[in-house]
Amino acid sequence: MDKLGLRSDIDLALHLPLRYEDETRLTPLAALREGQVAQVEAVVSDSRIEPRPRRQLIVRVRDGAEELLLRFLHFYPSQQKSLAPGARVRVRGEVRCGFFGREMVHPAFKLVGDDSPLPASLTPVYPSSAQLPQAYLRKAIVSALARAPLQEMLPAALLPPGLPSLREALQFLHHPPPDAGLATLGDHSHPAWQRLKFEELLAQQLSQAQAKRERLQLRAPALHGRTDAGLHKQLLAVLPFQLTAAQQRVSAEIAVDLAREQPMHRLLQGDVGSGKTVVAALAAALAIDAGWQCALMAPTEILAEQHFRKLVHWLEPLGVGVAWLTGSRKGKARTQMVARVASGEAALVVGTHAVIQDDVQFAKLGLAIIDEQHRFGVQQRLALRRKLVEHAGPAPARGRGGEGAGVNSSHEDGDRAKLEPHLLMMTATPIPRTLAMTYFADLEVSTIDELPPGRTPVLTKVFAESRRDEVVARIRDEVAQGRQAYWVCPLIQESEALDLRNATQTYEELAAALPGHAVGLLHGRMKPAAKAEVMAQFVAGTLQVLVATTVIEVGVDVPNASLMVVEHAERFGLSQLHQLRGRVGRGAAASVCVLLYAAPLGESGKARLKAMLDTHDGFEIARRDLEIRGPGEFMGARQSGDALLRFADLAEDNRLLQHARRVAPLLLEQHPEAAQRHVQRWLGAGAEFLKA
Ligand code: ADP
Ligand code: MG
């Protein structure tokens, strides 16, 4: 039972049937119809082993004048013995019409007395394994149900009306009466199911609300940077563009959070190309102005480097020290950087996971920014947050200019060791509303819902692989006009070598087809320095075509690129495709995204390509992605093996979710102990998982 995760009485009580069998009634032999699954009771009249056409046990049972034949191709001697003439048996199986009349092949049977009672409820059939017989599981569950601590903990006033208690609900679901509507049990709309789902959703909302409360107990440095003066204003002045209204709005939201003494926990979502980087830079400016450090972390080295260049370009002339930490930066270079971070000389630290390694100690980290946060797994994000907490050590306030002095004054009294940095997460994969409410209820969300002006929408085309030559011709046109193109080859999970061969072949093919133009190759096996070199050449325009595996997926920004070709597009996830398409259409030129696919297309492949044709809206893409993949995969939780919701279904149970959202704060307020016990019962040690 351990294997099925059935350890405690509660586990067993929550192990619900897959379906039910009706053993509550008997069908008279005379009433049996072919194809029907029925239970009958009769007396064995004859039992013999027939050697031909193949060895089998043939048992005849009688009920008055009616007869039924039972046929067993495999049987134990003990079974043969118990089915002796005169024995009264209860038999359940499917009725067939055989050569000798009506028969059942391999029916379930048991010996009964003259007046053995029929079960009063439907018989549950549980998810199980070969080693664990149903009969054993049924018995274990009956006793677990009796023992399990299922007492009502929720005040009736907070429950949705008309639902049974948890104990009643479980009793019902395990042992429904014969007249229970099997349809409502099957589609989980029965009130007993509703109760269970509500419990689960409530536990989740409670744990989110609790996480939020805990966070509000924490202390962060209040970063009173001014937006109308100092670094923030200077940065705005050197930008080659005006902020969009959406960028201004989210920047203001972030500024308000940063000025608070509770750590910010905000998700900045905005479609690819919506201009999140500059919003991050402005937030960094506020933190630095207030005399604190800011760390910016990206999932890949290429992306980190790109951020680094941009931020150095913007901020260094304004007197900000910027450090760069990545996995490939080792030895003395790293030691120097680490020292600059530790001394506080580097006010802004940009990098990959390397930023949170053990040897990195910040002088005073006030703000941590995580770019493309969805690329970090749930567990990684958790680890990241813990790391950052550890690293946000106390330090003497060393203000830049006047702003920083005394930022910390209200915590001088010994509380300072508990300071946490503010956290800003960024993503181009927006979280659909229902998911946001469920899993990220402890997260403030800012949304950039407009693209910078002057962008022309990308034209999307879906071609079969056979039209590859046309696509190559198209690239030739594009580079002839001085523009640039990407060609992305899929990552072949099983074989990195195959993956590479594929990309290399395409690279050679394109290089041959485009004489006089420079083609570059970028793949995961290259050394970071070599990758950076190729990328830099593409950015500078010395390479016209870049053949790449998905290493370029996130964040790369080359406005002159106007054509994106994705080979084997059917192998990519929807949000990945959307990200890739977002690499083009960043400049003024009309851009095209060509999705090449290899037939035959599976259902979900078809759905993904269709979604790409249908819409450019990142929110709609995210919604469809959720629909195609389900919440577990969407959130990347699959890697951790945790089911997110066992009973409730976000698509169907919105009403229950709303109710849970409404009552969770009330319960915490009015019945904190009940809330605590409820979370414990449902989430146990897993609760922290939900805080990520
Ligand atoms: P993303 O949100 O995908 O991270 P970026 O921050 O990389 O987008 O921005 C995409 C491009 O748009 C960059 O070249 C950036 O400099 C430019 N950009 C950002 N904001 C604006 C704006 N308000 N007006 C014009 N261009 C902008
Ligand atoms: Mg970005």
PDB file of N, CA and C and ligand atoms in Angstrom, residues 272-273 275-277 303 306-307 371-372 426 428 554-556 583 586, ligand 2:
ATOM      1  N   VAL A 272       6.212  38.743 -24.695  1.00  0.00           N
ATOM      2  CA  VAL A 272       7.560  38.902 -25.236  1.00  0.00           C
ATOM      3  C   VAL A 272       7.653  40.229 -25.967  1.00  0.00           C
ATOM      4  N   GLY A 273       8.721  40.967 -25.702  1.00  0.00           N
ATOM      5  CA  GLY A 273       8.915  42.241 -26.383  1.00  0.00           C
ATOM      6  C   GLY A 273       8.169  43.410 -25.783  1.00  0.00           C
ATOM      7  N   GLY A 275       8.842  44.892 -23.108  1.00  0.00           N
ATOM      8  CA  GLY A 275       9.755  45.825 -22.462  1.00  0.00           C
ATOM      9  C   GLY A 275       9.832  45.685 -20.950  1.00  0.00           C
ATOM     10  N   LYS A 276      10.072  44.461 -20.505  1.00  0.00           N
ATOM     11  CA  LYS A 276      10.180  44.239 -19.062  1.00  0.00           C
ATOM     12  C   LYS A 276      11.555  44.645 -18.523  1.00  0.00           C
ATOM     13  N   THR A 277      12.569  44.514 -19.386  1.00  0.00           N
ATOM     14  CA  THR A 277      13.927  44.761 -18.904  1.00  0.00           C
ATOM     15  C   THR A 277      14.094  46.172 -18.349  1.00  0.00           C
ATOM     16  N   LEU A 303      21.205  35.074 -22.009  1.00  0.00           N
ATOM     17  CA  LEU A 303      20.268  36.092 -21.570  1.00  0.00           C
ATOM     18  C   LEU A 303      20.897  36.989 -20.498  1.00  0.00           C
ATOM     19  N   GLN A 306      23.152  39.378 -22.111  1.00  0.00           N
ATOM     20  CA  GLN A 306      22.444  40.444 -22.803  1.00  0.00           C
ATOM     21  C   GLN A 306      21.943  41.512 -21.825  1.00  0.00           C
ATOM     22  N   HIS A 307      21.408  41.039 -20.703  1.00  0.00           N
ATOM     23  CA  HIS A 307      20.978  41.982 -19.675  1.00  0.00           C
ATOM     24  C   HIS A 307      22.166  42.792 -19.188  1.00  0.00           C
ATOM     25  N   ASP A 371      14.426  36.961 -13.869  1.00  0.00           N
ATOM     26  CA  ASP A 371      13.842  37.073 -15.201  1.00  0.00           C
ATOM     27  C   ASP A 371      13.401  35.701 -15.683  1.00  0.00           C
ATOM     28  N   GLU A 372      12.366  35.671 -16.497  1.00  0.00           N
ATOM     29  CA  GLU A 372      11.837  34.426 -17.056  1.00  0.00           C
ATOM     30  C   GLU A 372      11.677  33.407 -15.938  1.00  0.00           C
ATOM     31  N   MET A 426       9.816  38.059 -13.186  1.00  0.00           N
ATOM     32  CA  MET A 426       9.301  38.486 -14.483  1.00  0.00           C
ATOM     33  C   MET A 426       9.006  37.269 -15.347  1.00  0.00           C
ATOM     34  N   ALA A 428       7.230  36.058 -19.382  1.00  0.00           N
ATOM     35  CA  ALA A 428       6.502  36.347 -20.615  1.00  0.00           C
ATOM     36  C   ALA A 428       5.407  35.315 -20.812  1.00  0.00           C
ATOM     37  N   VAL A 554      14.830  32.172 -24.891  1.00  0.00           N
ATOM     38  CA  VAL A 554      14.314  33.253 -24.072  1.00  0.00           C
ATOM     39  C   VAL A 554      15.066  34.562 -24.214  1.00  0.00           C
ATOM     40  N   GLY A 555      14.277  35.599 -24.340  1.00  0.00           N
ATOM     41  CA  GLY A 555      14.809  36.934 -24.089  1.00  0.00           C
ATOM     42  C   GLY A 555      15.727  37.588 -25.096  1.00  0.00           C
ATOM     43  N   VAL A 556      16.307  36.836 -26.046  1.00  0.00           N
ATOM     44  CA  VAL A 556      17.287  37.456 -26.924  1.00  0.00           C
ATOM     45  C   VAL A 556      16.638  38.582 -27.726  1.00  0.00           C
ATOM     46  N   ARG A 583      10.904  36.584 -30.812  1.00  0.00           N
ATOM     47  CA  ARG A 583      12.264  37.047 -31.123  1.00  0.00           C
ATOM     48  C   ARG A 583      12.266  37.970 -32.333  1.00  0.00           C
ATOM     49  N   ARG A 586      10.577  42.845 -33.622  1.00  0.00           N
ATOM     50  CA  ARG A 586      11.022  43.791 -32.598  1.00  0.00           C
ATOM     51  C   ARG A 586      11.463  45.100 -33.203  1.00  0.00           C
TER      52      ARG A 586
HETATM   53 MG    MG B   2      13.058  39.681 -21.397  1.00  0.00          MG
END
